[in-house]
mmCIF file of C-alpha atoms and ligand atoms in Angstrom:
data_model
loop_
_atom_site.group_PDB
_atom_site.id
_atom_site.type_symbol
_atom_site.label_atom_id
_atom_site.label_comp_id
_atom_site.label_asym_id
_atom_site.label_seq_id
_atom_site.Cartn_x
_atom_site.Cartn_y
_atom_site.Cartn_z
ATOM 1 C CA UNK W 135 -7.593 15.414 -2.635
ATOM 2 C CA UNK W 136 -4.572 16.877 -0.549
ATOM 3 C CA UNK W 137 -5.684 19.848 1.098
ATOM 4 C CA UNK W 138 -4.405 23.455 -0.672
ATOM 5 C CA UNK W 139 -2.910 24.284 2.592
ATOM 6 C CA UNK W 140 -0.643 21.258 2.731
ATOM 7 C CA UNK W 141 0.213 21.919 -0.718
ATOM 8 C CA UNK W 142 1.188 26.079 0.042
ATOM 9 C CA UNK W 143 3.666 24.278 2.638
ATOM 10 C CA UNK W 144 4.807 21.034 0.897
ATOM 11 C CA UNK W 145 8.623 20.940 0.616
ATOM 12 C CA UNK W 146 9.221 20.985 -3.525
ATOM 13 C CA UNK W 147 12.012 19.146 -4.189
ATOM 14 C CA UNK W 148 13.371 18.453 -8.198
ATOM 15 C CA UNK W 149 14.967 15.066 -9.675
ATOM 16 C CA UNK W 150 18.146 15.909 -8.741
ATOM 17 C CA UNK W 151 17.344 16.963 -4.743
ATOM 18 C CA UNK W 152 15.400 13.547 -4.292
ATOM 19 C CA UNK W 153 18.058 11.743 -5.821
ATOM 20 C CA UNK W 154 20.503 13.303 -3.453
ATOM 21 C CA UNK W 155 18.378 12.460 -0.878
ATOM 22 C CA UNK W 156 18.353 8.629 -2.067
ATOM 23 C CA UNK W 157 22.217 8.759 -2.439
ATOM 24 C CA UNK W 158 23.596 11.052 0.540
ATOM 25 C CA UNK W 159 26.020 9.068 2.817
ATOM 26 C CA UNK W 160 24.230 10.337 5.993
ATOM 27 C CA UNK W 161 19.711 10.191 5.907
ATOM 28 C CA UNK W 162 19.767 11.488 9.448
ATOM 29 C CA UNK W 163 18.825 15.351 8.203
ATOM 30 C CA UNK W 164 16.305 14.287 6.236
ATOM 31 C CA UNK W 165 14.942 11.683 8.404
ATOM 32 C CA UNK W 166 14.652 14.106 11.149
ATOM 33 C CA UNK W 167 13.182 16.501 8.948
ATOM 34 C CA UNK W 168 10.356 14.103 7.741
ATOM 35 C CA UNK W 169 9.844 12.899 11.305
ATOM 36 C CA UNK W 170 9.213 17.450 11.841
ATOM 37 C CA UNK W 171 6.598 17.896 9.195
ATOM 38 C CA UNK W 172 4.885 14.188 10.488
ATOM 39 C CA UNK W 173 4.200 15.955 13.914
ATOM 40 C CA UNK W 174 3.530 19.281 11.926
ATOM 41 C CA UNK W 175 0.527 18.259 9.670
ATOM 42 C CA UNK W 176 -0.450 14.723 11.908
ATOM 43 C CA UNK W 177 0.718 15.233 15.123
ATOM 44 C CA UNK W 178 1.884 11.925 16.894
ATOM 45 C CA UNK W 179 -1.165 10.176 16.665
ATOM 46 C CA UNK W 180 -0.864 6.556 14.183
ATOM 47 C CA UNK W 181 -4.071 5.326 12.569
ATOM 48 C CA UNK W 182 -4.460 1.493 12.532
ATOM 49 C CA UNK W 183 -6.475 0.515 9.420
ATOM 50 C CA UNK W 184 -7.964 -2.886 9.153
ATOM 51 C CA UNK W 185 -7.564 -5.118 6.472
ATOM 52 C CA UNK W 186 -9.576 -7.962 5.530
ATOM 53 C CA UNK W 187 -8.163 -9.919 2.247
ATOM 54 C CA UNK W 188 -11.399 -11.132 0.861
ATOM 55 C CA UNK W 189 -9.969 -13.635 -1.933
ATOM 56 C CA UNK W 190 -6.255 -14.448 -3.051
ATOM 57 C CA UNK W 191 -7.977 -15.336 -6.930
ATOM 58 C CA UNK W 192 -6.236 -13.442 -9.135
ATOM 59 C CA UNK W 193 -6.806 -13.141 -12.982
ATOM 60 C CA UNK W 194 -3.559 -11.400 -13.688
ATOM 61 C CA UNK W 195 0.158 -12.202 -14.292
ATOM 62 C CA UNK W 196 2.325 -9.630 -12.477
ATOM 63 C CA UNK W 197 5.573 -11.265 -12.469
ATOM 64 C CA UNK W 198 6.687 -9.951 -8.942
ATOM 65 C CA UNK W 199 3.019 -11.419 -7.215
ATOM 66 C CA UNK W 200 2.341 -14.838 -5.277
ATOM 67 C CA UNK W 201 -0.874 -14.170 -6.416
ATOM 68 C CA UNK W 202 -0.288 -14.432 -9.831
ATOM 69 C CA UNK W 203 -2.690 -16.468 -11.935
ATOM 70 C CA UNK W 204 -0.006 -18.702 -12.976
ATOM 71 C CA UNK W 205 1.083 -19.520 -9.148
ATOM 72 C CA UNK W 206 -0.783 -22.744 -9.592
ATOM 73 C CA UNK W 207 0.634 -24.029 -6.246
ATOM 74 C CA UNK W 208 -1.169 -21.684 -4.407
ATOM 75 C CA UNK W 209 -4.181 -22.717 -2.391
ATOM 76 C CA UNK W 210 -6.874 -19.784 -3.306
ATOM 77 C CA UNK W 211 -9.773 -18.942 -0.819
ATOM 78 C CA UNK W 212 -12.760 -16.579 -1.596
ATOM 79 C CA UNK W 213 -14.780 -15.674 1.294
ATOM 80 C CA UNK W 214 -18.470 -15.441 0.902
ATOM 81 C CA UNK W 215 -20.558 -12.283 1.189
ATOM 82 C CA UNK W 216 -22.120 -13.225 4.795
ATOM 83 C CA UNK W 217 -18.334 -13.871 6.038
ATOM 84 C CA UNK W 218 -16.944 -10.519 4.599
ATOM 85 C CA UNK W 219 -19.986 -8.421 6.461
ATOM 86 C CA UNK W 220 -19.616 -10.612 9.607
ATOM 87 C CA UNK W 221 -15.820 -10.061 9.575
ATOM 88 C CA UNK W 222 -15.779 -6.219 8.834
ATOM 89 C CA UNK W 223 -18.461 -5.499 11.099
ATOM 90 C CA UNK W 224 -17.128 -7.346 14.078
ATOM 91 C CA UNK W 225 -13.604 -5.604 13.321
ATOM 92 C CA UNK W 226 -15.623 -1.872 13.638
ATOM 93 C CA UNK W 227 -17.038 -2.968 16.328
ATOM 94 C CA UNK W 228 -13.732 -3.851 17.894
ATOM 95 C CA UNK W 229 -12.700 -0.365 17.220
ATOM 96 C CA UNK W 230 -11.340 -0.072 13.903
ATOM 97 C CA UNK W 231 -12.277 2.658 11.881
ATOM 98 C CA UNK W 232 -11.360 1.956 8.847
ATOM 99 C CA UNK W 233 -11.944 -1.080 6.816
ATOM 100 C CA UNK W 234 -10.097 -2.631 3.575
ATOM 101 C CA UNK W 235 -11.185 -4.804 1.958
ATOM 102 C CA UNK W 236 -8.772 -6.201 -0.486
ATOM 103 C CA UNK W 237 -8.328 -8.973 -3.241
ATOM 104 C CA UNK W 238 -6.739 -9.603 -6.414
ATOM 105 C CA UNK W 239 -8.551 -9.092 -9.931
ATOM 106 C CA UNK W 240 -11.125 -12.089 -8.811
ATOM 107 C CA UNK W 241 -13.874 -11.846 -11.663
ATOM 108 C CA UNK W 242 -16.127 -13.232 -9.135
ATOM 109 C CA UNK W 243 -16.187 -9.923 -7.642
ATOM 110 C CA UNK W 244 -18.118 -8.035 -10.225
ATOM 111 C CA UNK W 245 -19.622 -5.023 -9.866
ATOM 112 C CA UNK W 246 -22.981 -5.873 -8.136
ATOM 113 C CA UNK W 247 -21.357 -8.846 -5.524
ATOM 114 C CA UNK W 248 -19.235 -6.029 -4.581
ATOM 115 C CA UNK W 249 -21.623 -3.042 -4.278
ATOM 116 C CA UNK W 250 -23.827 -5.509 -2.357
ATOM 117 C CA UNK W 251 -21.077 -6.322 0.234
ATOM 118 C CA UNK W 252 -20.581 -2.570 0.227
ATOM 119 C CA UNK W 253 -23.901 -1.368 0.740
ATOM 120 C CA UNK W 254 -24.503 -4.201 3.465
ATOM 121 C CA UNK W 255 -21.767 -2.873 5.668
ATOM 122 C CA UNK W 256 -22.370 0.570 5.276
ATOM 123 C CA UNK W 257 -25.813 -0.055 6.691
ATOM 124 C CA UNK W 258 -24.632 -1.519 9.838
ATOM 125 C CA UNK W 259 -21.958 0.623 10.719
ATOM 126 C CA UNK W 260 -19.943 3.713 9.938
ATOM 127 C CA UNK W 261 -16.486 2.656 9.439
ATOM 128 C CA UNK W 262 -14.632 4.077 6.400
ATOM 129 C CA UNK W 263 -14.782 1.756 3.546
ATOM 130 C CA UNK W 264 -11.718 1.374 1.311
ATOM 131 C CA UNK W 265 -11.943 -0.783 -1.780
ATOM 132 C CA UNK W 266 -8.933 -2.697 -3.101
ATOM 133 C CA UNK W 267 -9.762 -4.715 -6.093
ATOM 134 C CA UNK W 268 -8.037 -3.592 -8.874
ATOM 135 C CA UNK W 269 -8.653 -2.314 -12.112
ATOM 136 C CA UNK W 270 -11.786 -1.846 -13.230
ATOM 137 C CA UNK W 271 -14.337 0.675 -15.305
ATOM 138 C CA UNK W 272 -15.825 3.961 -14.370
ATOM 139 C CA UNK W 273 -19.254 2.335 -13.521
ATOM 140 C CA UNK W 274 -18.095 -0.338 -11.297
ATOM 141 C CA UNK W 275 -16.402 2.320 -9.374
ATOM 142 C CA UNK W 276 -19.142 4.506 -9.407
ATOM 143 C CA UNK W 277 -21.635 1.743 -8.125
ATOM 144 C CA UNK W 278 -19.461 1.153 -5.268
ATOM 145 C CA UNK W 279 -19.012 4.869 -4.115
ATOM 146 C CA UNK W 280 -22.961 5.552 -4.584
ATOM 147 C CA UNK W 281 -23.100 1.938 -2.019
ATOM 148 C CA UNK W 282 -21.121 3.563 0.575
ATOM 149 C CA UNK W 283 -17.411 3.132 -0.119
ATOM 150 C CA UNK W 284 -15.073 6.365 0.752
ATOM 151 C CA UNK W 285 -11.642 5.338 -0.171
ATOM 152 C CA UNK W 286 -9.877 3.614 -3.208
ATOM 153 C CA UNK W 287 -6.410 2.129 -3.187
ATOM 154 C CA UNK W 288 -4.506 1.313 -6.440
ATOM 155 C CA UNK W 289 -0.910 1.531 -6.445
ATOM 156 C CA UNK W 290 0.856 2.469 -10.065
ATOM 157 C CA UNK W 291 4.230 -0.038 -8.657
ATOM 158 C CA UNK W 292 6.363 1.954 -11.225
ATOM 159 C CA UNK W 293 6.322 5.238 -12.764
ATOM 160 C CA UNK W 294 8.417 3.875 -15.882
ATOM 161 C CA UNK W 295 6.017 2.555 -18.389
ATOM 162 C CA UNK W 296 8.278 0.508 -20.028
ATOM 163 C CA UNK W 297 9.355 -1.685 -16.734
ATOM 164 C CA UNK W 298 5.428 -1.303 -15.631
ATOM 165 C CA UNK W 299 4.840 -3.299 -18.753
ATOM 166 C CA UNK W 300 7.086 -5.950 -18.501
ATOM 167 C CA UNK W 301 6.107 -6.669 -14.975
ATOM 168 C CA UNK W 302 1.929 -5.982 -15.775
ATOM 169 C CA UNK W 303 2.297 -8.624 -18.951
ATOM 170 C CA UNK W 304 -0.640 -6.815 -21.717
ATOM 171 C CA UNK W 305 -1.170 -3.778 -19.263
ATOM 172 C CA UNK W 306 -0.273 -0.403 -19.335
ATOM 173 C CA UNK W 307 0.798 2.576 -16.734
ATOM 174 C CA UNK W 308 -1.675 4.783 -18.360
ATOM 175 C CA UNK W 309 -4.457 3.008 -17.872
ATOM 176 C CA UNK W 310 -3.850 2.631 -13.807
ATOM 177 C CA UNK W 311 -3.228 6.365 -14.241
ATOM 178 C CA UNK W 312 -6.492 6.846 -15.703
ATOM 179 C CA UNK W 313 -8.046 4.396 -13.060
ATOM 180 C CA UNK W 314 -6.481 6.642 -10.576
ATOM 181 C CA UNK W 315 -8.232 9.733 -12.078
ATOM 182 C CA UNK W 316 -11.414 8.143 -12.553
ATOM 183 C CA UNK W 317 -11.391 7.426 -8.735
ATOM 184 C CA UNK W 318 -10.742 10.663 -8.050
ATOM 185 C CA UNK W 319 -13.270 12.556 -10.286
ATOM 186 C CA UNK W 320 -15.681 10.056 -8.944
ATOM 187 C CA UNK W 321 -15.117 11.306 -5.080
ATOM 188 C CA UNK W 322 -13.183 8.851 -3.452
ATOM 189 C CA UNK W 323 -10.401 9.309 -1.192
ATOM 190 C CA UNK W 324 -7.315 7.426 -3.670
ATOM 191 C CA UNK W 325 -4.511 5.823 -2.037
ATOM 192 C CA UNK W 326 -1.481 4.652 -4.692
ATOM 193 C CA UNK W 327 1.962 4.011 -4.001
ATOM 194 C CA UNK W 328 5.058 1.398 -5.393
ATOM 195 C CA UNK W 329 7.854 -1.156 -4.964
ATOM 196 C CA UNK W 330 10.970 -0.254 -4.473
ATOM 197 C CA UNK W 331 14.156 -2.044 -5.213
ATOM 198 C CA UNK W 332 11.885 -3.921 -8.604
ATOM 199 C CA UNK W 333 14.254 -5.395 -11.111
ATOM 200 C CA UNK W 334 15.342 -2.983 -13.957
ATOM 201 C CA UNK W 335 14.352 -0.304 -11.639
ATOM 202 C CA UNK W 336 16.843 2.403 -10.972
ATOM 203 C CA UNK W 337 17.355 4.799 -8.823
ATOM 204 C CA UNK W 338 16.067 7.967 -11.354
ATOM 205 C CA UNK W 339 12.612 5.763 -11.665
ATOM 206 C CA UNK W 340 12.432 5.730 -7.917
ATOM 207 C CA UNK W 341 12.838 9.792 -7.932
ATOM 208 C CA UNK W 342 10.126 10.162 -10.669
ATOM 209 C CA UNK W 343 7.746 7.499 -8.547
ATOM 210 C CA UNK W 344 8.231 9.716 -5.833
ATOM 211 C CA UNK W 345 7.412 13.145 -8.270
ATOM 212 C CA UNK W 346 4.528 10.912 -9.753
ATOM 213 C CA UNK W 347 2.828 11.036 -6.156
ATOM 214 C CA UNK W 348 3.046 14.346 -5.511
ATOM 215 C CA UNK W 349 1.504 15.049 -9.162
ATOM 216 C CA UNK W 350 -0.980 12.897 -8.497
ATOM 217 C CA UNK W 351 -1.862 14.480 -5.208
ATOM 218 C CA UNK W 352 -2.659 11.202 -3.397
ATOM 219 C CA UNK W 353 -4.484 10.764 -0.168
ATOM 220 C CA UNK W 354 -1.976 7.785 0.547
ATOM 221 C CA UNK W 355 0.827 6.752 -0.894
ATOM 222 C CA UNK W 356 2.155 3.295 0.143
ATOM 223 C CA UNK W 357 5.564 2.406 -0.429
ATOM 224 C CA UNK W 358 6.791 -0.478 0.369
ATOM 225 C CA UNK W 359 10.589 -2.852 -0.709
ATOM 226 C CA UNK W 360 9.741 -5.591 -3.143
ATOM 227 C CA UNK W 361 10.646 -9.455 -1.699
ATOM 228 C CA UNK W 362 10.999 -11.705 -4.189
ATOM 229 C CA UNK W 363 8.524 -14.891 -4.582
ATOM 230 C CA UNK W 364 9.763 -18.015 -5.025
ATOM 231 C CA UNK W 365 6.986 -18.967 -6.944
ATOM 232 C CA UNK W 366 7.161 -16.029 -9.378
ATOM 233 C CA UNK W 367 9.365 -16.009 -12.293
ATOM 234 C CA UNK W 368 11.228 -12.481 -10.450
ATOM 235 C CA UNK W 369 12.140 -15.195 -7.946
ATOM 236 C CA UNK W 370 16.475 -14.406 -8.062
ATOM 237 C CA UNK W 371 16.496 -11.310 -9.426
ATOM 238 C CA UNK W 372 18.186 -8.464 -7.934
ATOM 239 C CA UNK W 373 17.767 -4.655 -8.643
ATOM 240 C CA UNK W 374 19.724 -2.068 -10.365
ATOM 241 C CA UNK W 375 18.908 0.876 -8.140
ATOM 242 C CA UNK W 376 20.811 -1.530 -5.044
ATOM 243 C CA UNK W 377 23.838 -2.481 -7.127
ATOM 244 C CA UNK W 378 24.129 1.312 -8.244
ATOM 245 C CA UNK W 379 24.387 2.011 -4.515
ATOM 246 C CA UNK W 380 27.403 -0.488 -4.546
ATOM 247 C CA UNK W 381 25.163 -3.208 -2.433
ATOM 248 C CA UNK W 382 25.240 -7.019 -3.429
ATOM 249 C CA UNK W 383 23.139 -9.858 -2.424
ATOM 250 C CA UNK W 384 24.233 -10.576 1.570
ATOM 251 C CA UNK W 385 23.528 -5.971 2.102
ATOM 252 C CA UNK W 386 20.304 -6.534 0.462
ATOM 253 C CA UNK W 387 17.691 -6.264 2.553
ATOM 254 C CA UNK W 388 19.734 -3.496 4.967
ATOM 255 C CA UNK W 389 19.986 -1.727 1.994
ATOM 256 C CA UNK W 390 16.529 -2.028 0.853
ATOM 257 C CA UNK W 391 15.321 -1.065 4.132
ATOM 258 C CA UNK W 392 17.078 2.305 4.120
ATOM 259 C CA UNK W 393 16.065 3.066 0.720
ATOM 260 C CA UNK W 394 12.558 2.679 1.317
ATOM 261 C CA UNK W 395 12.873 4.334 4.569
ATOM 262 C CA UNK W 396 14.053 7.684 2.551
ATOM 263 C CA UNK W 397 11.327 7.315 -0.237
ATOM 264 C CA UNK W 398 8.588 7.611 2.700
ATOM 265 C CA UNK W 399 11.334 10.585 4.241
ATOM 266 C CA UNK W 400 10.808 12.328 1.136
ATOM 267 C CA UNK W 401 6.920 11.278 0.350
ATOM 268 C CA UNK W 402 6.529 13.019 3.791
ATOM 269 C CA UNK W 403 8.575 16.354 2.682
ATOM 270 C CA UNK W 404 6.612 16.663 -0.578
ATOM 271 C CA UNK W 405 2.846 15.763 0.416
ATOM 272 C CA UNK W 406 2.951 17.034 3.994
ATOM 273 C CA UNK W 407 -1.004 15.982 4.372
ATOM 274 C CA UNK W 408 -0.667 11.918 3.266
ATOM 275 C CA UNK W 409 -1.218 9.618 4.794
ATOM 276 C CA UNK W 410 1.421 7.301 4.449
ATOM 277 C CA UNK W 411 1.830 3.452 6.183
ATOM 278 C CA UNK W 412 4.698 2.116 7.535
ATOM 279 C CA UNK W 413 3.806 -0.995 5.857
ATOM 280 C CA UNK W 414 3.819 -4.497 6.406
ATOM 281 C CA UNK W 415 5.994 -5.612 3.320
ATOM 282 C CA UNK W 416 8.649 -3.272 5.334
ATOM 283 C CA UNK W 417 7.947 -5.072 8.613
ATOM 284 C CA UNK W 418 8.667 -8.211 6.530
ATOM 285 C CA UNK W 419 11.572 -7.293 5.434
ATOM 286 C CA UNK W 420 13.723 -6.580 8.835
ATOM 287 C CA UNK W 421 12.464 -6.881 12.257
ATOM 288 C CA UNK W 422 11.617 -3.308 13.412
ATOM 289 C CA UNK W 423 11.325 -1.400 10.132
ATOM 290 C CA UNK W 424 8.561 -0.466 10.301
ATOM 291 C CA UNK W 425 9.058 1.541 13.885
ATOM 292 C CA UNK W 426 11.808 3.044 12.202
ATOM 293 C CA UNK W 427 9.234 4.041 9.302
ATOM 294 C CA UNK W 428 6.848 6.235 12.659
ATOM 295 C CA UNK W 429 9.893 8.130 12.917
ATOM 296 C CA UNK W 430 10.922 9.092 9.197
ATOM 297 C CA UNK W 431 7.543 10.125 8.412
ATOM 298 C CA UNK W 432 4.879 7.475 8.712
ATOM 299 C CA UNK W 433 1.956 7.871 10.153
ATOM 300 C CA UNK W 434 -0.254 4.923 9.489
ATOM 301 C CA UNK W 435 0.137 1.216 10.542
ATOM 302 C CA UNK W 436 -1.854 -1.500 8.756
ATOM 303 C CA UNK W 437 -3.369 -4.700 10.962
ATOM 304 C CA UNK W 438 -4.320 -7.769 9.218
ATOM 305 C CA UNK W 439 -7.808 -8.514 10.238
ATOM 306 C CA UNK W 440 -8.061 -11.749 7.517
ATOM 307 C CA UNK W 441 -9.173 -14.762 10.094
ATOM 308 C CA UNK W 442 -5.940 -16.540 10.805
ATOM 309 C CA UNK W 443 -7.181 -19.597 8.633
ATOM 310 C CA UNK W 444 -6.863 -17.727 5.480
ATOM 311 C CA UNK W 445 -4.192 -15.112 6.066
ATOM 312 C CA UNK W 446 -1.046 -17.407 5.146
ATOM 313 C CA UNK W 447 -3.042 -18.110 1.992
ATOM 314 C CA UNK W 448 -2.521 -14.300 0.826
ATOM 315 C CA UNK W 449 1.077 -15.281 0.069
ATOM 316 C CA UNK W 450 1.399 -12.108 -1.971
ATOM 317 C CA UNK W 451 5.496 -12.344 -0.820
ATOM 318 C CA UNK W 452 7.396 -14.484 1.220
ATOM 319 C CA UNK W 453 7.364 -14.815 5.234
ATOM 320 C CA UNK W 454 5.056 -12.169 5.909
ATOM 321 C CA UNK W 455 4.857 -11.067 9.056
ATOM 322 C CA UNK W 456 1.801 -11.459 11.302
ATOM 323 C CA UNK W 457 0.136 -14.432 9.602
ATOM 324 C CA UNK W 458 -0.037 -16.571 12.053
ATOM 325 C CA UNK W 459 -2.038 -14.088 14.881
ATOM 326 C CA UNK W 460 -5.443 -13.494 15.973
ATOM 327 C CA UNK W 461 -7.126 -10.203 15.619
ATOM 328 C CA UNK W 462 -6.779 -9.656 19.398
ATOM 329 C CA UNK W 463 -2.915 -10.384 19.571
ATOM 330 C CA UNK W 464 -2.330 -7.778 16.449
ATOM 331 C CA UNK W 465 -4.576 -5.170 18.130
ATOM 332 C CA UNK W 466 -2.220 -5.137 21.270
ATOM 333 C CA UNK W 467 0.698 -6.037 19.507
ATOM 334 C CA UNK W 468 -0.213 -2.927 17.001
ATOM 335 C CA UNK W 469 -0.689 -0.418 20.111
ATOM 336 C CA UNK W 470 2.609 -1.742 21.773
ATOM 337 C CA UNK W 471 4.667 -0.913 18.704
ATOM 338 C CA UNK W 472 2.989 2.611 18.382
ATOM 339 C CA UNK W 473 3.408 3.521 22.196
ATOM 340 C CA UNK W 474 7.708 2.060 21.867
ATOM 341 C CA UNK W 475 8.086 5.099 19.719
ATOM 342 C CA UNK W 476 6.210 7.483 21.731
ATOM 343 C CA UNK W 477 3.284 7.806 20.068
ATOM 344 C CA UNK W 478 -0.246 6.938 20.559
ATOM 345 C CA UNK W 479 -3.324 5.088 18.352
ATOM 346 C CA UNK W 480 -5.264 7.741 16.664
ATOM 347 C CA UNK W 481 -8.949 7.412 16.679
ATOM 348 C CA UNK W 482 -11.524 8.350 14.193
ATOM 349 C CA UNK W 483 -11.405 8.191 10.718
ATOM 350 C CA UNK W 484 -8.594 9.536 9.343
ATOM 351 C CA UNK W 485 -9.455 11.553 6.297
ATOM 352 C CA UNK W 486 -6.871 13.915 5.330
ATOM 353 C CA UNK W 487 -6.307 16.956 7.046
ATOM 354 C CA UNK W 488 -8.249 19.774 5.593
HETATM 355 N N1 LIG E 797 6.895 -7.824 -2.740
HETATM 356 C C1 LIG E 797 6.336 -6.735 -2.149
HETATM 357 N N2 LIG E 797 5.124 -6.246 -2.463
HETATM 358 C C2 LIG E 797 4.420 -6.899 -3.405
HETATM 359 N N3 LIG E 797 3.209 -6.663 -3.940
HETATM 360 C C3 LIG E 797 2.958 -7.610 -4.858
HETATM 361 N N4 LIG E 797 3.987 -8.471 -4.935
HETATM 362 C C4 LIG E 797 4.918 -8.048 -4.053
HETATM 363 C C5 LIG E 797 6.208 -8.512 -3.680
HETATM 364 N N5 LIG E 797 6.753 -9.594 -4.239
HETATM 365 C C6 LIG E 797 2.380 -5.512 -3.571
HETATM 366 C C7 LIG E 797 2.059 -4.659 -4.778
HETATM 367 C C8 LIG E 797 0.569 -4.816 -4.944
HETATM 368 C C9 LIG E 797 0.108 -5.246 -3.590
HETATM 369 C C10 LIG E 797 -1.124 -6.084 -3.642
HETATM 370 O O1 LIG E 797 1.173 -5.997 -3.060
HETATM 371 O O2 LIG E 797 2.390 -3.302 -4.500
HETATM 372 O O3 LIG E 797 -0.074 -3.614 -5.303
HETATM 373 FE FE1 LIG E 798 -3.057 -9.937 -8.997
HETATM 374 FE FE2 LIG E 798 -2.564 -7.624 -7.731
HETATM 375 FE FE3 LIG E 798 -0.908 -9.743 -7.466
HETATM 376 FE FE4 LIG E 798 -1.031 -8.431 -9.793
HETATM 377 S S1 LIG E 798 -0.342 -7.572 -7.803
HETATM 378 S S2 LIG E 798 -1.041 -10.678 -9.538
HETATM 379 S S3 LIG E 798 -3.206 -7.860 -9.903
HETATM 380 S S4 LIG E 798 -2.998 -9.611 -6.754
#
């Protein structure tokens, strides 16, 4: 839960202020204004999370994912118990604080596997451990926080139910909402976030995603530009909120880089105390977006900690970056990108600032 003090100093901004944020000619005043409430609340200090992408089965059929069930080109991998404790608990050892682990809706994963896995690597170390699995019920969840997990991430994608529908075929926004209050009644630190630039998703949906964090008073919100999958049927689509903005194919992914960049400026101005990545879909997107991210308001960097075998196979989007690397090279490589922007790695475990 964002602390009350972050709230008594969180920037409110309406509909119409964030979409003149998203629109303005010139982001400089509010990406300088962002990058003044990042050293206010989190000083200059970036946590590097690890995360460890424990199986690339999926049972559902977004239409924007790689790892749609219906991506039967895909190679899938699900790594077993001993191999997700081994991995996690060599990457605290190597420093990491903070531990993900992350897959799609793999029904192999049930409730006990999971709490097992949980419970095991609680026991042998204290890293933070943050679930990302997906959708399930209250007692799943609740078996995995009594096994030691702390943190939950879920993002909503979209705050308009109708688009959240058509890309979530037979799901619905309010039941990820509910999912994300469960998490929260239950004790768990709940990260959410979305995709920007989606197709059929304008620029007012990207205000009220933006509104819809705040209201939900995240721990984390991840946002991050949606890259199209080949292999999905979203594979040549194009967006509404970038042609609004008078930006055709060859400006895309400029474009999309900017707007993300202000949705994270403005996440920062209205939930001061989140944490909030500069994320690797961002990094994939142009070279160096995601330094720009550490200075509009970012504070968090994620590092793939997958073994190099099986990270290509978590082909969530296109030419991801950092799929090829070892652990080592992204821990250095990590640290060198922090310290270009004159900042430093953060140690401990990051929960939000009280
Ligand atoms: N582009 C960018 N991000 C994507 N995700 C899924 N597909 C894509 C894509 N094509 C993100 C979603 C999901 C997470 C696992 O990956 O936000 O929650
Ligand atoms: Fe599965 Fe998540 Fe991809 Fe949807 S976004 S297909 S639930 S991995």
């Amino acid at each position: 839960m964002a602390a009350s003090s972050s709230i008594d100093r969180r920037t409110v901004l309406d509909r119409d202020a964030i979409l003149g944020h998203l629109t303005c000619q010139d982001p400089s005043g509010l990406f300088a204004a962002a990058d003044r409430v990042r050293t206010q609340e989190h000083g200059d200090g970036v946590m590097i999370r690890g995360l460890l992408e424990i199986s690339n089965h999926c049972n559902e059929q977004c239409l924007y994912c790689g790892l749609r069930a219906g991506n039967t080109s895909l190679q899938r991998f699900r790594m077993t118990r001993e191999q997700i404790v081994t991995e996690a608990i060599a990457a605290a050892r190597s420093g990491l604080e903070t531990i993900i682990l992350q897959a799609g809706e793999d029904w192999r994963f049930g409730p006990e596997v999971v709490a097992g896995i949980v419970a095991e690597i609680r026991k042998a170390c204290d890293a933070t451990i943050t679930l990302s699995l997906g959708e399930f019920h209250r007692g799943a969840y609740a078996l995995w926080r009594a096994a030691g997990a702390d943190r939950y991430l879920l993002k909503f994608e979209t705050s308009n139910q109708t688009l959240y529908s058509r890309l979530r075929p037979g799901r619905e926004l309010r039941d990820r909402i509910a999912c994300l209050a469960t998490l929260k009644d239950l004790g768990y630190q709940v990260g959410s976030g979305n995709m920007v630039g989606l197709p059929g998703q304008t620029l007012g949906d990207l205000a009220d995603d933006l509104l819809l964090m705040a209201r939900l008073e995240l721990d984390m919100a991840g946002i991050g530009p949606f890259i199209p999958h080949p292999r999905t049927p979203l594979a040549d689509t194009m967006s509404p909120a970038l042609i609004e903005r008078n930006d055709r194919t060859a400006a895309r992914a400029c474009d999309l880089e900017d707007l993300t960049l202000r949705s994270v400026a403005i996440a920062r101005l209205i939930m001061p105390g989140a944490h909030l990545p500069a994320t690797t879909a961002l990094g994939s997107l142009t070279s160096g977006a995601r330094e720009k991210a550490l200075k509009t308001g970012a504070n968090v960097l994620m590092q793939d900690i997958t073994p190099v075998a099986l990270k290509s196979l978590y082909d969530i989007y296109p030419d991801r970056i950092c799929r090829t690397e070892s652990a080592a090279h992204c821990g250095s490589c990590m640290k060198n990108k922090i310290e270009s922007v004159g900042r430093y790695v953060q140690s401990g475990h990051g929960d939000v600032r009280a």
